[in-house]
Amino acid sequence: MPEPIVSHSKFGLFLHAAAVDGPYGAILLMGHSCSGKTTLSSLLSDHFYLIADDLVFARSLNNGIWGVMSGRQIKSMVYENDSTYKEILQEEDRWYPLHAIVRIFAAQHTDLKPLSSIKTCEYLMDAVFEIDIQRKKTRPDLAQRWFQFAVLMARQYPGWQLQFSLEKQSVVSLLQKRLDETIIKISDN
């Protein structure tokens, strides 16, 4: 049986990331192993629905927006030879529309800064290649496709660098405030 991570690359990309469903859509949380993705998604889960805490699958939906869902859900269906995974990939109401991409770093104080599209794309590719099978068994055509997907996502969605401490309320309120400001700026344009 083909590896689900390799076999589904034409639909989207698997990311070593966490995701929560915020007030305006999914917030993708990326960071190297032990950077605090699980800790942060746990902190946020009191306010936001936890979509995934380690493996996220992202794809472009028919309406031009990107959606995310638990990568473990897709991966387990393929391993169990459950034919419904192809339907799930196509059913857009099962996807959480993406709103923001956040690269996280543990720190003493909480701070959120915007990232350029180039830096956001770089961090997305880091999240792609943090997955062992994608790093070890990548064909050049797959890596090129993943890069194209990362470029599209980075151009379409705001990227943020979040340095966070474990002060729960400061992380939640800062994320909500900045994401609210982003929505206001987008709607004013």
mmCIF file of C-alpha atoms in Angstrom:
data_model
loop_
_atom_site.group_PDB
_atom_site.id
_atom_site.type_symbol
_atom_site.label_atom_id
_atom_site.label_comp_id
_atom_site.label_asym_id
_atom_site.label_seq_id
_atom_site.Cartn_x
_atom_site.Cartn_y
_atom_site.Cartn_z
ATOM 1 C CA MET A 1 0.000 0.000 0.000
ATOM 2 C CA PRO A 2 1.396 3.458 -0.843
ATOM 3 C CA GLU A 3 2.322 5.815 1.953
ATOM 4 C CA PRO A 4 -0.663 8.189 2.417
ATOM 5 C CA ILE A 5 1.646 11.147 2.800
ATOM 6 C CA VAL A 6 3.214 10.520 -0.599
ATOM 7 C CA SER A 7 0.068 9.345 -2.381
ATOM 8 C CA HIS A 8 -2.020 12.417 -1.470
ATOM 9 C CA SER A 9 0.449 15.079 -2.493
ATOM 10 C CA LYS A 10 -1.592 15.926 -5.585
ATOM 11 C CA PHE A 11 -4.498 17.003 -3.360
ATOM 12 C CA GLY A 12 -2.597 19.057 -0.804
ATOM 13 C CA LEU A 13 0.174 18.757 1.731
ATOM 14 C CA PHE A 14 0.808 17.225 5.104
ATOM 15 C CA LEU A 15 2.363 19.579 7.649
ATOM 16 C CA HIS A 16 4.004 18.892 10.988
ATOM 17 C CA ALA A 17 1.779 21.426 12.725
ATOM 18 C CA ALA A 18 -1.151 21.947 15.041
ATOM 19 C CA ALA A 19 -4.376 23.715 14.120
ATOM 20 C CA VAL A 20 -7.202 25.307 16.082
ATOM 21 C CA ASP A 21 -10.475 26.731 14.812
ATOM 22 C CA GLY A 22 -10.458 30.416 15.757
ATOM 23 C CA PRO A 23 -13.275 32.949 15.475
ATOM 24 C CA TYR A 24 -12.562 33.625 11.774
ATOM 25 C CA GLY A 25 -11.214 30.239 10.703
ATOM 26 C CA ALA A 26 -8.368 27.856 11.309
ATOM 27 C CA ILE A 27 -5.094 29.032 12.786
ATOM 28 C CA LEU A 28 -2.179 26.876 11.683
ATOM 29 C CA LEU A 29 0.517 26.606 14.384
ATOM 30 C CA MET A 30 3.921 25.531 13.102
ATOM 31 C CA GLY A 31 7.214 24.971 14.882
ATOM 32 C CA HIS A 32 10.013 22.450 15.166
ATOM 33 C CA SER A 33 9.618 19.440 17.438
ATOM 34 C CA CYS A 34 9.536 20.485 21.099
ATOM 35 C CA SER A 35 8.810 24.133 20.188
ATOM 36 C CA GLY A 36 5.484 24.074 22.032
ATOM 37 C CA LYS A 37 2.830 23.282 19.387
ATOM 38 C CA THR A 38 1.040 20.792 21.627
ATOM 39 C CA THR A 39 1.421 23.036 24.667
ATOM 40 C CA LEU A 40 0.090 26.074 22.807
ATOM 41 C CA SER A 41 -2.783 24.199 21.186
ATOM 42 C CA SER A 42 -3.666 22.870 24.646
ATOM 43 C CA LEU A 43 -3.662 26.411 26.047
ATOM 44 C CA LEU A 44 -5.861 27.590 23.188
ATOM 45 C CA SER A 45 -8.253 24.612 23.336
ATOM 46 C CA ASP A 46 -10.275 26.239 26.122
ATOM 47 C CA HIS A 47 -11.221 29.007 23.672
ATOM 48 C CA PHE A 48 -10.860 27.361 20.254
ATOM 49 C CA TYR A 49 -11.716 23.912 18.914
ATOM 50 C CA LEU A 50 -8.583 21.769 18.492
ATOM 51 C CA ILE A 51 -8.442 20.458 14.924
ATOM 52 C CA ALA A 52 -5.078 18.675 15.169
ATOM 53 C CA ASP A 53 -2.076 18.812 17.444
ATOM 54 C CA ASP A 54 0.711 17.202 15.397
ATOM 55 C CA LEU A 55 -0.236 16.428 11.804
ATOM 56 C CA VAL A 56 -2.358 18.706 9.612
ATOM 57 C CA PHE A 57 -3.459 18.170 6.023
ATOM 58 C CA ALA A 58 -4.077 21.346 3.984
ATOM 59 C CA ARG A 59 -5.634 21.651 0.549
ATOM 60 C CA SER A 60 -7.083 24.266 -1.744
ATOM 61 C CA LEU A 61 -10.866 24.072 -1.821
ATOM 62 C CA ASN A 62 -13.018 24.724 -4.890
ATOM 63 C CA ASN A 63 -13.901 28.246 -3.749
ATOM 64 C CA GLY A 64 -10.219 29.298 -3.813
ATOM 65 C CA ILE A 65 -9.640 29.231 -0.071
ATOM 66 C CA TRP A 66 -7.423 26.751 1.737
ATOM 67 C CA GLY A 67 -8.867 24.317 4.235
ATOM 68 C CA VAL A 68 -7.246 22.163 6.908
ATOM 69 C CA MET A 69 -8.172 18.997 8.748
ATOM 70 C CA SER A 70 -6.473 16.428 10.949
ATOM 71 C CA GLY A 71 -3.784 14.696 8.940
ATOM 72 C CA ARG A 72 -4.059 11.673 11.232
ATOM 73 C CA GLN A 73 -7.683 11.226 10.150
ATOM 74 C CA ILE A 74 -6.709 11.040 6.469
ATOM 75 C CA LYS A 75 -3.642 8.890 7.164
ATOM 76 C CA SER A 76 -5.541 6.340 9.275
ATOM 77 C CA MET A 77 -8.297 5.975 6.660
ATOM 78 C CA VAL A 78 -5.759 5.144 3.986
ATOM 79 C CA TYR A 79 -3.973 2.613 6.198
ATOM 80 C CA GLU A 80 -7.299 0.982 7.090
ATOM 81 C CA ASN A 81 -8.164 0.867 3.381
ATOM 82 C CA ASP A 82 -11.303 2.899 4.082
ATOM 83 C CA SER A 83 -12.535 4.060 0.681
ATOM 84 C CA THR A 84 -14.375 7.035 2.198
ATOM 85 C CA TYR A 85 -11.128 9.041 2.485
ATOM 86 C CA LYS A 86 -11.431 10.064 -1.194
ATOM 87 C CA GLU A 87 -14.930 11.385 -0.483
ATOM 88 C CA ILE A 88 -13.696 13.256 2.590
ATOM 89 C CA LEU A 89 -10.986 14.908 0.532
ATOM 90 C CA GLN A 90 -13.721 16.239 -1.754
ATOM 91 C CA GLU A 91 -16.368 17.159 0.855
ATOM 92 C CA GLU A 92 -15.660 20.801 1.521
ATOM 93 C CA ASP A 93 -17.912 21.080 4.573
ATOM 94 C CA ARG A 94 -15.512 18.804 6.500
ATOM 95 C CA TRP A 95 -12.667 21.286 6.120
ATOM 96 C CA TYR A 96 -11.844 24.206 8.388
ATOM 97 C CA PRO A 97 -11.152 27.312 6.274
ATOM 98 C CA LEU A 98 -7.677 28.664 6.918
ATOM 99 C CA HIS A 99 -7.372 32.135 8.434
ATOM 100 C CA ALA A 100 -3.761 32.568 9.561
ATOM 101 C CA ILE A 101 -0.390 30.849 9.623
ATOM 102 C CA VAL A 102 1.618 31.179 12.825
ATOM 103 C CA ARG A 103 5.241 30.090 13.420
ATOM 104 C CA ILE A 104 5.792 29.621 17.131
ATOM 105 C CA PHE A 105 8.797 29.971 19.407
ATOM 106 C CA ALA A 106 8.842 29.460 23.182
ATOM 107 C CA ALA A 107 10.009 32.630 24.970
ATOM 108 C CA GLN A 108 9.900 34.497 28.269
ATOM 109 C CA HIS A 109 7.355 37.054 27.003
ATOM 110 C CA THR A 110 4.493 36.825 24.550
ATOM 111 C CA ASP A 111 4.827 38.812 21.326
ATOM 112 C CA LEU A 112 3.255 38.490 17.876
ATOM 113 C CA LYS A 113 4.860 40.006 14.763
ATOM 114 C CA PRO A 114 3.880 39.809 11.103
ATOM 115 C CA LEU A 115 5.970 37.699 8.727
ATOM 116 C CA SER A 116 6.704 38.321 5.070
ATOM 117 C CA SER A 117 5.201 35.924 2.530
ATOM 118 C CA ILE A 118 8.699 34.604 1.804
ATOM 119 C CA LYS A 119 9.383 33.804 5.468
ATOM 120 C CA THR A 120 5.909 32.261 5.826
ATOM 121 C CA CYS A 121 6.613 30.039 2.802
ATOM 122 C CA GLU A 122 9.975 29.036 4.306
ATOM 123 C CA TYR A 123 8.282 28.006 7.554
ATOM 124 C CA LEU A 124 5.605 26.063 5.653
ATOM 125 C CA MET A 125 8.329 24.101 3.852
ATOM 126 C CA ASP A 126 10.030 23.443 7.204
ATOM 127 C CA ALA A 127 6.712 21.949 8.386
ATOM 128 C CA VAL A 128 6.527 19.780 5.249
ATOM 129 C CA PHE A 129 10.018 18.362 5.688
ATOM 130 C CA GLU A 130 9.709 17.856 9.447
ATOM 131 C CA ILE A 131 7.642 14.801 8.516
ATOM 132 C CA ASP A 132 10.116 11.951 8.302
ATOM 133 C CA ILE A 133 8.662 10.152 5.270
ATOM 134 C CA GLN A 134 8.447 13.376 3.273
ATOM 135 C CA ARG A 135 12.055 14.205 4.063
ATOM 136 C CA LYS A 136 13.364 10.716 3.215
ATOM 137 C CA LYS A 137 11.228 9.611 0.263
ATOM 138 C CA THR A 138 10.684 12.775 -1.647
ATOM 139 C CA ARG A 139 10.703 12.760 -5.405
ATOM 140 C CA PRO A 140 11.660 16.091 -6.998
ATOM 141 C CA ASP A 141 8.199 16.479 -8.562
ATOM 142 C CA LEU A 142 6.537 16.105 -5.133
ATOM 143 C CA ALA A 143 8.871 18.618 -3.498
ATOM 144 C CA GLN A 144 8.116 21.066 -6.321
ATOM 145 C CA ARG A 145 4.362 20.575 -5.883
ATOM 146 C CA TRP A 146 4.630 21.075 -2.100
ATOM 147 C CA PHE A 147 6.624 24.243 -2.701
ATOM 148 C CA GLN A 148 3.959 25.515 -5.118
ATOM 149 C CA PHE A 149 1.258 24.844 -2.511
ATOM 150 C CA ALA A 150 3.340 26.598 0.176
ATOM 151 C CA VAL A 151 3.809 29.650 -2.067
ATOM 152 C CA LEU A 152 0.062 29.864 -2.733
ATOM 153 C CA MET A 153 -0.774 29.601 0.971
ATOM 154 C CA ALA A 154 1.886 32.135 2.001
ATOM 155 C CA ARG A 155 0.634 34.670 -0.552
ATOM 156 C CA GLN A 156 -3.002 34.246 0.423
ATOM 157 C CA TYR A 157 -2.823 34.152 4.245
ATOM 158 C CA PRO A 158 -1.105 36.374 6.783
ATOM 159 C CA GLY A 159 1.907 34.852 8.449
ATOM 160 C CA TRP A 160 2.813 35.615 12.040
ATOM 161 C CA GLN A 161 5.723 34.880 14.343
ATOM 162 C CA LEU A 162 4.500 34.151 17.842
ATOM 163 C CA GLN A 163 6.910 34.120 20.731
ATOM 164 C CA PHE A 164 4.934 32.877 23.693
ATOM 165 C CA SER A 165 5.244 32.288 27.378
ATOM 166 C CA LEU A 166 2.964 29.915 29.222
ATOM 167 C CA GLU A 167 0.735 32.746 30.411
ATOM 168 C CA LYS A 168 -2.462 31.429 28.925
ATOM 169 C CA GLN A 169 -4.527 34.596 28.912
ATOM 170 C CA SER A 170 -1.826 36.746 27.311
ATOM 171 C CA VAL A 171 -1.422 34.294 24.401
ATOM 172 C CA VAL A 172 -5.166 33.989 23.770
ATOM 173 C CA SER A 173 -5.895 37.719 24.014
ATOM 174 C CA LEU A 174 -2.914 38.686 21.826
ATOM 175 C CA LEU A 175 -3.889 36.203 19.114
ATOM 176 C CA GLN A 176 -7.524 37.325 19.175
ATOM 177 C CA LYS A 177 -6.606 41.023 19.073
ATOM 178 C CA ARG A 178 -4.189 40.694 16.152
ATOM 179 C CA LEU A 179 -6.456 38.406 14.175
ATOM 180 C CA ASP A 180 -9.367 40.809 14.741
ATOM 181 C CA GLU A 181 -7.165 43.657 13.427
ATOM 182 C CA THR A 182 -6.305 41.561 10.361
ATOM 183 C CA ILE A 183 -9.992 40.990 9.585
ATOM 184 C CA ILE A 184 -10.699 44.712 9.909
ATOM 185 C CA LYS A 185 -7.804 45.601 7.546
ATOM 186 C CA ILE A 186 -8.914 43.015 4.982
ATOM 187 C CA SER A 187 -12.543 44.179 5.068
ATOM 188 C CA ASP A 188 -11.480 47.850 4.705
ATOM 189 C CA ASN A 189 -9.624 47.090 1.441
#
